Coordinates of C-alpha atoms in Angstrom, one line a residue:
Chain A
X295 CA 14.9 -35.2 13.5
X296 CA 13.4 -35.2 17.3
X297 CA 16.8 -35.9 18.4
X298 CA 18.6 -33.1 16.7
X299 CA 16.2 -30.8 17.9
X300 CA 16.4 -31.9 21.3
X301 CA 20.0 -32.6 22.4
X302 CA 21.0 -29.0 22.2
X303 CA 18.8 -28.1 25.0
X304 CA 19.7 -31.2 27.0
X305 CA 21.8 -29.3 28.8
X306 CA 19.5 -26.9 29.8
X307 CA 16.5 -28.7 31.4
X308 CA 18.7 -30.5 33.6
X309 CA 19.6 -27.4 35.5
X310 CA 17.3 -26.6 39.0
X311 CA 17.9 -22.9 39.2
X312 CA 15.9 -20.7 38.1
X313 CA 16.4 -19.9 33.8
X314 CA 14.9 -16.7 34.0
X315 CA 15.0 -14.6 37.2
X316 CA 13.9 -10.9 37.5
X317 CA 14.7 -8.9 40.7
X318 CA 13.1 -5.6 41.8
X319 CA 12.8 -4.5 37.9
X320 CA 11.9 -1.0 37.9
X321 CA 11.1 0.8 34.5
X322 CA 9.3 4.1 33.7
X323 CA 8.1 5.9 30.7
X324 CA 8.4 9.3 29.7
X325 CA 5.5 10.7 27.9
X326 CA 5.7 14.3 27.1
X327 CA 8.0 15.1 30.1
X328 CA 5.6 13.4 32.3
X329 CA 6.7 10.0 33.9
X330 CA 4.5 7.2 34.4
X331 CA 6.2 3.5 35.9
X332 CA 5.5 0.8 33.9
X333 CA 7.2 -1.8 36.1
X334 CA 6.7 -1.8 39.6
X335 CA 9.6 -3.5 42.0
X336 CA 8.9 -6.5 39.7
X337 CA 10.2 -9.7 40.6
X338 CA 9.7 -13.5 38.7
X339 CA 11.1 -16.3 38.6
X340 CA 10.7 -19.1 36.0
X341 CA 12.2 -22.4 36.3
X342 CA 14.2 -24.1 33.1
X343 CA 11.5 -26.1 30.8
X344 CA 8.5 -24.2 32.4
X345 CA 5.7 -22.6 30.4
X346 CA 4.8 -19.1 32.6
X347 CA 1.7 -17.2 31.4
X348 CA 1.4 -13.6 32.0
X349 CA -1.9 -12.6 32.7
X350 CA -3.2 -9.0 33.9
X351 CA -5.4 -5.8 32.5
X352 CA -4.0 -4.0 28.9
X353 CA -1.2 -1.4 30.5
X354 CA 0.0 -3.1 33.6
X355 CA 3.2 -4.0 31.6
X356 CA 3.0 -7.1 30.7
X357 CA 4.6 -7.0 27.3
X358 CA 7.1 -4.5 28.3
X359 CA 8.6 -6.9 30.7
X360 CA 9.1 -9.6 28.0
X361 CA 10.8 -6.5 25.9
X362 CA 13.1 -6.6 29.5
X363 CA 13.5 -9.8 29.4
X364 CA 14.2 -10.0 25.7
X365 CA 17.1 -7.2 25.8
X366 CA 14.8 -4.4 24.0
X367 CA 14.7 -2.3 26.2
X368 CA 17.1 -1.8 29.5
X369 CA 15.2 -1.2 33.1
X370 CA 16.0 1.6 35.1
X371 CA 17.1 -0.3 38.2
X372 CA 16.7 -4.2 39.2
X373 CA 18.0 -7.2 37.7
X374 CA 17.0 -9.3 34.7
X375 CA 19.1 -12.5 34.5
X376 CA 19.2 -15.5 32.2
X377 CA 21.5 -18.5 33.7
X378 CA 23.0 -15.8 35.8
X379 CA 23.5 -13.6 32.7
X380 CA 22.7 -10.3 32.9
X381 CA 20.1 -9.3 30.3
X382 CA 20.5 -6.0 28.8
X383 CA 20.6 -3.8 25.2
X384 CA 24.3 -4.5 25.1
X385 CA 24.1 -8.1 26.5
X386 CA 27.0 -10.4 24.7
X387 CA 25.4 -12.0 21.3
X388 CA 26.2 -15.4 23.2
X389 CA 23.2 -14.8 25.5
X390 CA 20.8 -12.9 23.1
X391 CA 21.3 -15.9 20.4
X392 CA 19.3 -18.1 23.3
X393 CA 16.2 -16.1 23.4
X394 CA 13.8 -15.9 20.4
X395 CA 10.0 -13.6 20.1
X396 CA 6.9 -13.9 18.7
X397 CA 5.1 -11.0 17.9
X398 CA 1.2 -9.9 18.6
X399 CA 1.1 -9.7 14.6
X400 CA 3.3 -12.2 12.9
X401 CA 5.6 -9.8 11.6
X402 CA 6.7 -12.0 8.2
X403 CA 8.8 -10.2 5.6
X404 CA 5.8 -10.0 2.7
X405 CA 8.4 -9.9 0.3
X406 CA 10.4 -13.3 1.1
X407 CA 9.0 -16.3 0.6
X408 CA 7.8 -18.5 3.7
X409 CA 11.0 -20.9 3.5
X410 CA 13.0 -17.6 3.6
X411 CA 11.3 -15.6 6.0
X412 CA 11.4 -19.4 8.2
X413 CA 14.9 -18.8 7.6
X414 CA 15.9 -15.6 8.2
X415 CA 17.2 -15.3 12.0
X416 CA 19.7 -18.1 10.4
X417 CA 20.4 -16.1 7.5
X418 CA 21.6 -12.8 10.1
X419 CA 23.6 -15.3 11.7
X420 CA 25.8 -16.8 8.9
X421 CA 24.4 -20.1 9.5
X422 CA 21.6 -20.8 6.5
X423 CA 23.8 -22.8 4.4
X424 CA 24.6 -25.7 6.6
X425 CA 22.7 -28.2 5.6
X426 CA 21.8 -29.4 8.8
X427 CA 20.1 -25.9 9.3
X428 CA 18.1 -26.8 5.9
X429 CA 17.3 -30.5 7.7
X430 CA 16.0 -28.3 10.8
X431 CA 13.4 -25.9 8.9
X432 CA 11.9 -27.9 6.9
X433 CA 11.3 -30.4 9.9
X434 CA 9.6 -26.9 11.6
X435 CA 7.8 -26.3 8.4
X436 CA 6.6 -29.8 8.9
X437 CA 5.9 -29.5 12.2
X438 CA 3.7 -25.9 12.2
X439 CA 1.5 -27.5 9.5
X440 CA 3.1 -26.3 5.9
X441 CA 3.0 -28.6 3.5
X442 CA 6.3 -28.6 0.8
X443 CA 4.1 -27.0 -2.1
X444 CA 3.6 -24.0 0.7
X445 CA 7.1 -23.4 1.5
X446 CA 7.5 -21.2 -1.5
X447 CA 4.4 -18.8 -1.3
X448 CA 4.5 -15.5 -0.1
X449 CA 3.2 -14.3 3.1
X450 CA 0.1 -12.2 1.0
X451 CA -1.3 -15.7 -0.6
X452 CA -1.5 -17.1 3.6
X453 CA -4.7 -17.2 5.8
X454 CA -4.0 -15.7 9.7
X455 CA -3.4 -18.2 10.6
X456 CA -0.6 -20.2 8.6
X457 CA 1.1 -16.7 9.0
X458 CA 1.4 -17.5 12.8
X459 CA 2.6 -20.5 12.2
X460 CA 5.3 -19.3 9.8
X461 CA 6.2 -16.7 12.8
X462 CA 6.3 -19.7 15.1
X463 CA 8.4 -21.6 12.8
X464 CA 10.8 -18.8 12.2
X465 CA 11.3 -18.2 16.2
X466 CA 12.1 -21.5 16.7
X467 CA 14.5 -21.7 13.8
X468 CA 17.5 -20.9 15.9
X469 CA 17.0 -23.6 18.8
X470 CA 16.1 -21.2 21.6
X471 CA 16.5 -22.1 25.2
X472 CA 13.7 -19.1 25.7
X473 CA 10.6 -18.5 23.5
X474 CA 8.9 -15.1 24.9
X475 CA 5.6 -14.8 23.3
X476 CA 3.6 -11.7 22.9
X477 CA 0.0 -12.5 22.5
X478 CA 0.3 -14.1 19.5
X479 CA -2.8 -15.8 19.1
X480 CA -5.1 -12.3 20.2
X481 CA -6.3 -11.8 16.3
X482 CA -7.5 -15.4 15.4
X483 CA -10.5 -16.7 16.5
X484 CA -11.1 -19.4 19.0
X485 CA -11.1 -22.8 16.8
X486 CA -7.7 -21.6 15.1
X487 CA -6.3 -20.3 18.9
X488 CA -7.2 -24.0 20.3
X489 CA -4.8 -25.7 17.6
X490 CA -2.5 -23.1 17.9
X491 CA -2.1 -23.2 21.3
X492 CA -1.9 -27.6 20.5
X493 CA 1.1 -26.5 18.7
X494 CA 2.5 -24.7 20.7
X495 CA 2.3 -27.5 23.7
X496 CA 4.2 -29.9 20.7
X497 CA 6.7 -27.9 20.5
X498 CA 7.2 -27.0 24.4
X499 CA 7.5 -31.0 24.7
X500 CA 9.6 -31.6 21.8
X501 CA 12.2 -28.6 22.2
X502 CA 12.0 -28.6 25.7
X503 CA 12.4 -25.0 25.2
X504 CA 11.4 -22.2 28.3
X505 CA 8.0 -20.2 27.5
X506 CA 7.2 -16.8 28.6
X507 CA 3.4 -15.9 27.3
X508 CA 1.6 -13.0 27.6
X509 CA -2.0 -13.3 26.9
X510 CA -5.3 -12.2 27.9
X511 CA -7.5 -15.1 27.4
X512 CA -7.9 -17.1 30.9
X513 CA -8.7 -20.3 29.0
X514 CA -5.6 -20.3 27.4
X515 CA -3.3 -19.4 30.0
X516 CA -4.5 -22.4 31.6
X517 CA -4.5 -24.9 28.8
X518 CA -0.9 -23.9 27.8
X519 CA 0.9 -23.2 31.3
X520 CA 2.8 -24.5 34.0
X521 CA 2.4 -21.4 36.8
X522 CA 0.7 -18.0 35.4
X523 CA 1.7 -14.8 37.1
X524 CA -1.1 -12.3 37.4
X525 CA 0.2 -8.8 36.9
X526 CA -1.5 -5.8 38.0
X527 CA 0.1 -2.7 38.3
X528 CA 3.4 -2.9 36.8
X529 CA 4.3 -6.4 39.5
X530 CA 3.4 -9.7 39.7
X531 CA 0.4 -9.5 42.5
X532 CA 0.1 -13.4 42.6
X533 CA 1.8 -16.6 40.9
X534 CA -0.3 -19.7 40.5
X535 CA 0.7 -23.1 39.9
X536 CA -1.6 -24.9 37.6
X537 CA -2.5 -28.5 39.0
X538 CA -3.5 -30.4 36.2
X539 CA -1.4 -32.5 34.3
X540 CA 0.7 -32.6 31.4
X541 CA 0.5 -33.6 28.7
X542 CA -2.9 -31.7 28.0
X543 CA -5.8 -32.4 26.0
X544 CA -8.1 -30.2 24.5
X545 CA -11.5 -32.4 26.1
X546 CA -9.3 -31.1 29.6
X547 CA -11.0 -28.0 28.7
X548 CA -14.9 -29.2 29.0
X549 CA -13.2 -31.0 32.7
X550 CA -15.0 -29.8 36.0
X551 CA -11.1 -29.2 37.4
X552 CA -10.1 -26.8 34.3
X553 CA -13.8 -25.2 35.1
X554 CA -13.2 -24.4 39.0
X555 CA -9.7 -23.6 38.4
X556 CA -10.8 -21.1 35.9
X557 CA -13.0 -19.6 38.6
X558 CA -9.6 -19.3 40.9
X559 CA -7.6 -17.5 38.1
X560 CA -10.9 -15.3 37.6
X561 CA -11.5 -14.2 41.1
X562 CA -7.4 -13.6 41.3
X563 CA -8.0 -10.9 38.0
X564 CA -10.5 -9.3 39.9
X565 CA -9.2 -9.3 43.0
X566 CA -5.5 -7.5 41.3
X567 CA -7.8 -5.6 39.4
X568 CA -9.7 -4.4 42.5
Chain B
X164 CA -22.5 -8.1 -18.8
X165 CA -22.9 -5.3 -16.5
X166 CA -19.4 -4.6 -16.0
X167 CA -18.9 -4.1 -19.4
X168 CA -21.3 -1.4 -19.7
X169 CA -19.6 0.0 -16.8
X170 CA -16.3 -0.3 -18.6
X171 CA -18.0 1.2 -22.2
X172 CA -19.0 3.7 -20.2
X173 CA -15.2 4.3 -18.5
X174 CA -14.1 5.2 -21.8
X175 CA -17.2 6.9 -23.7
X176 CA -17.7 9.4 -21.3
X177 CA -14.6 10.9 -21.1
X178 CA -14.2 10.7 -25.0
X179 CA -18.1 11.5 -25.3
X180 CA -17.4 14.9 -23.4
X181 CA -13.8 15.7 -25.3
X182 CA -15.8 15.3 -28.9
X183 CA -18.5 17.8 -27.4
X184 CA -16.0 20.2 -26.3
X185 CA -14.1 20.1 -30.1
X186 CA -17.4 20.8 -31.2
X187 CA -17.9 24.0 -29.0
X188 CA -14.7 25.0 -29.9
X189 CA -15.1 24.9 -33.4
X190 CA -18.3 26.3 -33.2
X191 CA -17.0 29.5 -31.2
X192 CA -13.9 29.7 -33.6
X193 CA -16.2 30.0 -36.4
X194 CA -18.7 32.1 -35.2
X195 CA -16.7 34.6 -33.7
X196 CA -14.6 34.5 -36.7
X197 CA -11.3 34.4 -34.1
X198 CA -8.2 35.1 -36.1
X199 CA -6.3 31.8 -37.0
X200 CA -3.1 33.1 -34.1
X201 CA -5.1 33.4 -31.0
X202 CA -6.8 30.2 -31.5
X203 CA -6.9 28.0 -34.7
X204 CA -9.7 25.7 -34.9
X205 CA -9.6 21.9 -33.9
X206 CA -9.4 20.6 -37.3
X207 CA -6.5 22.8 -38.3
X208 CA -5.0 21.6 -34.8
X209 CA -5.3 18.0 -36.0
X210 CA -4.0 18.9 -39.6
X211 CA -0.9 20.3 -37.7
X212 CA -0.3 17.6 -36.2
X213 CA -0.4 14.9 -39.5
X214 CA 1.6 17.6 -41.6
X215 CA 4.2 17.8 -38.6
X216 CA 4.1 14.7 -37.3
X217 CA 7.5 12.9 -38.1
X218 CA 9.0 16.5 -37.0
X219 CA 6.8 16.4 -33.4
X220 CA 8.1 12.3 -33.3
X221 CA 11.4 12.6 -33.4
X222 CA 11.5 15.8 -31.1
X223 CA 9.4 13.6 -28.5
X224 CA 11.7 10.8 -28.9
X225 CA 14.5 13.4 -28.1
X226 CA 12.2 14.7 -24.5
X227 CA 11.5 11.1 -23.6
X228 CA 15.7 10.5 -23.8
X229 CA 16.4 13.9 -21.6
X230 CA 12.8 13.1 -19.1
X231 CA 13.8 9.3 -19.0
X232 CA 17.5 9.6 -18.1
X233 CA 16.6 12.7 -15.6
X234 CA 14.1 9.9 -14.0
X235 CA 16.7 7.7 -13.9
X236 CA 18.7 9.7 -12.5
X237 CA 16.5 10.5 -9.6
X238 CA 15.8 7.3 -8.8
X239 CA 19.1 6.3 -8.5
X240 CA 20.3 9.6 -6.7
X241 CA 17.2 9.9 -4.8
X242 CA 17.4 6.5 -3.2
X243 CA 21.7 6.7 -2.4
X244 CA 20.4 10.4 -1.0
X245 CA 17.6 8.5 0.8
X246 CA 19.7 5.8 2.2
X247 CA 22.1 8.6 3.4
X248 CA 19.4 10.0 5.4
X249 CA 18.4 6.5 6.7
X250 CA 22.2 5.9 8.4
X251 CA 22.6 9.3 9.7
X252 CA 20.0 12.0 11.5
X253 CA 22.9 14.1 11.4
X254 CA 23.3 14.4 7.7
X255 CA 19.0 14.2 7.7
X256 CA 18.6 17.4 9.9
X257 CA 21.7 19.2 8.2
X258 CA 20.5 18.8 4.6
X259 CA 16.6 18.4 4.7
X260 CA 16.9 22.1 3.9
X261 CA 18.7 22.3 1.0
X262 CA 16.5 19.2 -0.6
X263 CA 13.6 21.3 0.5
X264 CA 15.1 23.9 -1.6
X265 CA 15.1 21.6 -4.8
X266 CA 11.6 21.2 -4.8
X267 CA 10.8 25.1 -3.7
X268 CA 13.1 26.5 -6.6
X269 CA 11.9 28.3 -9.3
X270 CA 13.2 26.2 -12.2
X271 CA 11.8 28.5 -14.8
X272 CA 14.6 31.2 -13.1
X273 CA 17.6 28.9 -12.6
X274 CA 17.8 27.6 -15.8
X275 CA 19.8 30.1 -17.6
X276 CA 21.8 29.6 -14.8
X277 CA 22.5 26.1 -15.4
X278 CA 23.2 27.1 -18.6
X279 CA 25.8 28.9 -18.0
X280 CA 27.4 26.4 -16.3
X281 CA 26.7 23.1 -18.2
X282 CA 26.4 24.6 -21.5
X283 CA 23.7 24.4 -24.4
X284 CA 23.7 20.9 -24.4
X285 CA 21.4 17.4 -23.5
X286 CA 23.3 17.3 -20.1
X287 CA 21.9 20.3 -19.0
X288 CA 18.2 19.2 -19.8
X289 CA 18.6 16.3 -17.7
X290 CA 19.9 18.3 -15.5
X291 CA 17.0 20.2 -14.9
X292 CA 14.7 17.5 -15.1
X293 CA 16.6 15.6 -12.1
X294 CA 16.6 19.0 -10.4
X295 CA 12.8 19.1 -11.0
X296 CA 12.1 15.6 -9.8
X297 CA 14.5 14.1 -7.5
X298 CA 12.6 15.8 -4.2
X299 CA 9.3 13.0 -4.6
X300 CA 12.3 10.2 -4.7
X301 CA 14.3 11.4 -1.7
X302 CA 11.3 12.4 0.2
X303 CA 9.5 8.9 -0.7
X304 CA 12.1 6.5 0.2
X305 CA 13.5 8.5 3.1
X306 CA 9.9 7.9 4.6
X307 CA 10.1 3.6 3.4
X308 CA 13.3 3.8 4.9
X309 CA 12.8 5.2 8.4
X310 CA 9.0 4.2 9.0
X311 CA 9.7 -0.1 8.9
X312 CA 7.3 -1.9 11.5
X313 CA 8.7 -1.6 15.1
X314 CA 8.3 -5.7 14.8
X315 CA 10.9 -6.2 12.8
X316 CA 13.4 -3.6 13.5
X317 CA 13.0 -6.1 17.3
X318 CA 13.3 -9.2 15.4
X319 CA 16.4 -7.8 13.6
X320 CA 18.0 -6.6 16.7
X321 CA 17.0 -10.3 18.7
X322 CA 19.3 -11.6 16.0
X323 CA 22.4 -9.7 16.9
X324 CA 21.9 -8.1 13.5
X325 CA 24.5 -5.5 12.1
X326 CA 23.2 -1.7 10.2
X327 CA 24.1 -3.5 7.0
X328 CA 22.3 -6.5 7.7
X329 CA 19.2 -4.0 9.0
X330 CA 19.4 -2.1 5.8
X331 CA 19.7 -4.6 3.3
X332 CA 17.6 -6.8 4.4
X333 CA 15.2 -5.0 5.9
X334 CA 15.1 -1.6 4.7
X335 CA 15.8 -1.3 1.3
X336 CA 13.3 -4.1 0.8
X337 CA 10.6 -2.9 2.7
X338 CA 11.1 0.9 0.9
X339 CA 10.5 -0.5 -2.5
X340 CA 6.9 0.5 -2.9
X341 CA 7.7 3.8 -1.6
X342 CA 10.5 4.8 -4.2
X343 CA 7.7 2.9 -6.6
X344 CA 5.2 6.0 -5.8
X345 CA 7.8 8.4 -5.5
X346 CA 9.1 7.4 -9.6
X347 CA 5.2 8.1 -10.2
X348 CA 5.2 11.4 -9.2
X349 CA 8.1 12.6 -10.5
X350 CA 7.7 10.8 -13.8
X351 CA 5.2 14.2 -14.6
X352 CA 7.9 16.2 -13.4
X353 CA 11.2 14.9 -14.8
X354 CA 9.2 15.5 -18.5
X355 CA 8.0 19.2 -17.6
X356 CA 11.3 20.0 -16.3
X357 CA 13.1 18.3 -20.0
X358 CA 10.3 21.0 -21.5
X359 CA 11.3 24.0 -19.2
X360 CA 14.9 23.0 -19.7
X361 CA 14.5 22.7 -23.8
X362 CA 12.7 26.1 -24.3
X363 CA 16.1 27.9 -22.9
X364 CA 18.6 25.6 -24.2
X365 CA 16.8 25.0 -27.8
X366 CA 17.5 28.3 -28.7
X367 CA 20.8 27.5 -29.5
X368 CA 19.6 25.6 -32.5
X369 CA 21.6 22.6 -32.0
X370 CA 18.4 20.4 -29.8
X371 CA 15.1 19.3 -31.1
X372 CA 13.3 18.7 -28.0
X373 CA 9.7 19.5 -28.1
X374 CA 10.3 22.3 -25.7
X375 CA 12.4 23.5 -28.7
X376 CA 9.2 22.9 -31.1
X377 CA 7.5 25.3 -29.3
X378 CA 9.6 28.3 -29.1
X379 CA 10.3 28.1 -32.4
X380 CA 6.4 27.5 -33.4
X381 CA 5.9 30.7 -31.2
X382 CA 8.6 32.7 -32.5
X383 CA 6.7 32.3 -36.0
X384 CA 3.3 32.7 -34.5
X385 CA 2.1 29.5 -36.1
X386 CA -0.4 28.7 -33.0
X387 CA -2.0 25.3 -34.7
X388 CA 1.4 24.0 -34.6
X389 CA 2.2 24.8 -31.4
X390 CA -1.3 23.3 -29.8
X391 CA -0.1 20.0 -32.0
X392 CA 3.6 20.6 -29.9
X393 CA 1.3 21.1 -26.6
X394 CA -0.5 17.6 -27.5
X395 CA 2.6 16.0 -27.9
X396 CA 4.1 17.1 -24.8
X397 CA 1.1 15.8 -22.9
X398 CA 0.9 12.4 -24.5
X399 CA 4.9 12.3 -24.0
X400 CA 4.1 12.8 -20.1
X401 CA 1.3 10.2 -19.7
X402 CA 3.5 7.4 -22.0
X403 CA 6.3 8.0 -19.1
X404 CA 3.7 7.9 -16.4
X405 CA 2.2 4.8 -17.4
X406 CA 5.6 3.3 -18.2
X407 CA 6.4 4.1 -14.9
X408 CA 3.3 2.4 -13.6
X409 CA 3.0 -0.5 -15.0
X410 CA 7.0 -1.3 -14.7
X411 CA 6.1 -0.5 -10.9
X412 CA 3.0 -2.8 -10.9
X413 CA 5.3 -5.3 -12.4
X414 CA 7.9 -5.0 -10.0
X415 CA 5.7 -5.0 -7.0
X416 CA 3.5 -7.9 -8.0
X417 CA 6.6 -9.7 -8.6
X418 CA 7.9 -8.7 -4.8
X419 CA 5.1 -9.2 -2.5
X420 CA 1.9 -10.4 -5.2
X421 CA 0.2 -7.4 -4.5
X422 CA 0.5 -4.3 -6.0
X423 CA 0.9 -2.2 -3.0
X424 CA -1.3 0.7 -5.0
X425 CA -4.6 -1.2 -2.8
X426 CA -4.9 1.7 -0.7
X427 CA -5.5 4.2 -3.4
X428 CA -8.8 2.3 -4.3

């Protein structure tokens, strides 16, 4: 099942260029006739297979660059590219079929089942019958933690957290080359965060898939990333590569490196902050 | 233990303080010496109602067929109304009005109207009660419609979904427990507006609704009888309401294992 999984994003992680590349993205918002710029000149570039936290204050546009990047919304000048592809509202279906979310809540259908709501982005796209689809969700099933005899209950009868897995599960129901993740883990608490964010490290590794991840928590941008881009302002004010190794542990977490790194991302906040 | 105290005492106070207020009602009719056709007393009330009571069952079987197929009616032109509204803002903003005018109506003053039109016949009853009630379905489900969770409507659109895709699978779905509460309210309505309806169109002789009952009950001045009609009509709307509820209980345990009425508690 690792195999099938894998081989469609062979392709992919053999390419050097950068996978997602934002130039000079400028966006404002209009609130009652007054005008406020939520992106700032912003520019990033993430590298295929890379996991890129996005770490900054609430408001300096953080999520509404992933909405960019995810097509939701269109910039007002600048350039959002995936593999050279343009990235807009009316980008070709081709290009927004790579490129899956997870939401700050996990967003499940409460009437539809968790098989169905796992397979619902497959469902939209005509593809939920082919048996090799069935093969694929109930290996993700497997993989986020749901036993069979919890593939048929409804989103109401799950804890927090088994609902984030279900939302994990159903974004990476259609093999995407680019997971963009919204601070998914924000409303569980630490013990269920640190297993999620486990999971989410399996997965990187077994889908070789490209992560985008807004968060908050300094911890966990650490633990789960490759480079984290402090925002601050609507930009990226500094990109940091993280230099300790995969694959990652949770004991890396009680290390004296993961502690003085944490102090380097720290002073960076304050210093975007400031 | 305790909560069945609590649940005796649910039921017996309510019942407690109806049996006290027979009493006082008796009491003043006897006293007073009130002539039997302002206000008969309680007990003749209740005779009224054994001595007419196959009369008062089949003319609330007749309302329940008029209220129940004006509900249905509703529900099912409400929603297609609702879903209307969903696709288009142009058709919301250009007839918003006119369902506003529905529920602002007088119904008491276009029903001889409708009569007119439809005739002295069941259609025009249910008429009438879809008139009556359709506003709480349109307005309901227009709302379940147009207010889904930003999240989705994004995880719909990442998909490449079409607007039937969107409204099928997401909409109509997620505005289930809306039309739900809307069928609640207007249950109440769809049987007063059967009752409005009947009390113009009963005079024709041909209908038995209650509504019918009672005009004729006050054209003879036999008051009793007419209190027993009133009873009826009140126990005919709180059968529909609680068929309506627990059908919609039903339905939305069934859909999401909760019964989406939470909230109210």
């Amino acid at each position: 099942m690792g195999s099938l999984l894998s081989t469609e994003n062979d392709s992919a992680t053999q390419s050097p260029a950068a996978f997602i590349s934002c130039s000079n993205v400028v966006l404002d918002f209009q609130t009652r006739g007054i005008s406020q710029r939520v992106l700032n000149d912003l520019s990033l570039r993430v590298m295929s297979g890379q996991i890129v936290s996005l770490l900054g204050p609430s408001g300096c546009g953080k999520s509404t660059l992933l909405r960019v990047i995810a097509g939701l919304i269109d910039a007002d000048s600048g350039r959002t590219e995936i593999r050279g592809q343009l990235i807009s509202k009316t980008m070709p279906n081709a290009t927004r079929d790579e490129i899956s979310f997870v939401f700050q809540e996990p967003a499940l259908l409460p009437w539809r089942t968790v098989w169905h709501n796992v397979m619902l982005p497959l469902e939209i796209r005509g593809l939920s019958k082919l048996n090799e689809k069935r093969e694929l969700i109930e290996h993700l099933l497997q993989v986020v933690g749901f036993k069979s005899s919890d593939w048929h209950k409804l989103p109401s009868q799950l804890s927090g957290g088994m609902k984030m897995r279900a939302s994990i599960a159903r974004a990476m129901s259609t093999t995407p080359k680019i997971l963009l993740l919204d601070e998914p883990f924000a409303a569980l608490d630490d013990m269920l965060r640190s297993k999620l964010n486990d999971l989410l490290l399996a997965i990187s590794t077994e889908q070789k898939c490209t992560m985008l991840f807004v968060t908050h928590n300094i911890a966990e941008a650490i633990y789960l990333s490759d480079e984290i881009a402090v925002m601050s302002h609507g930009r990226i004010a500094e990109c940091l590569k993280v230099p300790l190794p995969f694959p990652r542990e949770s004991k890396i977490r009680s290390s004296s490196e993961f502690a003085a790194y944490y102090g380097v991302v720290s002073e960076s906040l304050s210093r975007c902050h400031s | 233990m305790k909560s069945w105290i609590r649940q005796c005492g649910t039921y017996t106070a309510p019942v407690g303080l109806f049996l006290v207020f027979g009493l006082v009602w008796h009491l003043v009719v006897q006293w007073f010496d009130i002539p039997k056709i302002i206000l008969p007393s309680p007990l003749s009330v209740i005779n009224a109602l054994w001595v007419e009571r196959w009369i008062l069952l089949r003319a609330s079987w007749v309302t329940l067929q008029a209220a129940s197929a004006g509900l249905l009616c509703s529900a099912v032109f409400g929603s297609l109304i609702a879903v209307l509204f969903s696709q288009s803002a142009t058709m919301r903003i250009a007839l918003y009005p006119y369902v506003i005018f529905l529920q602002t109506v007088p119904i008491v003053a276009i029903a001889p109207l409708l009569i007119i039109w439809s005739g002295y016949n069941f259609r025009t009853i249910v008429l009438v009660a879809v008139i009556i009630s359709i506003f709480p379905v349109i307005s309901n489900v227009t709302s379940g419609l147009l207010s889904v969770n930003e999240n989705l409507r994004d995880l719909f659109r990442m998909q490449s979904a079409t607007r039937w895709q969107m409204l099928t699978k997401l909409r109509i779905p997620a505005a289930v427990s809306q039309l739900i509460l809307g069928l609640r309210i207007s249950s109440g309505l769809s049987v007063i507006g059967a009752i409005v309806a009947e009390f113009f169109v009963g005079n024709s002789g041909e209908y038995d609704g209650l509504g019918t009952i009672m005009t004729a009950r006050q054209a003879q001045l036999k008051t009793a009888e007419l209190m027993a009609a009133l009873m009826a009509c009140t126990a005919l709307g709180i059968l529909l309401f609680a068929l309506v509820n627990l059908m919609g209980a039903t339905v939305l345990r069934r859909w999401t294992r909760t019964t989406g009425f939470e909230s109210e508690k």
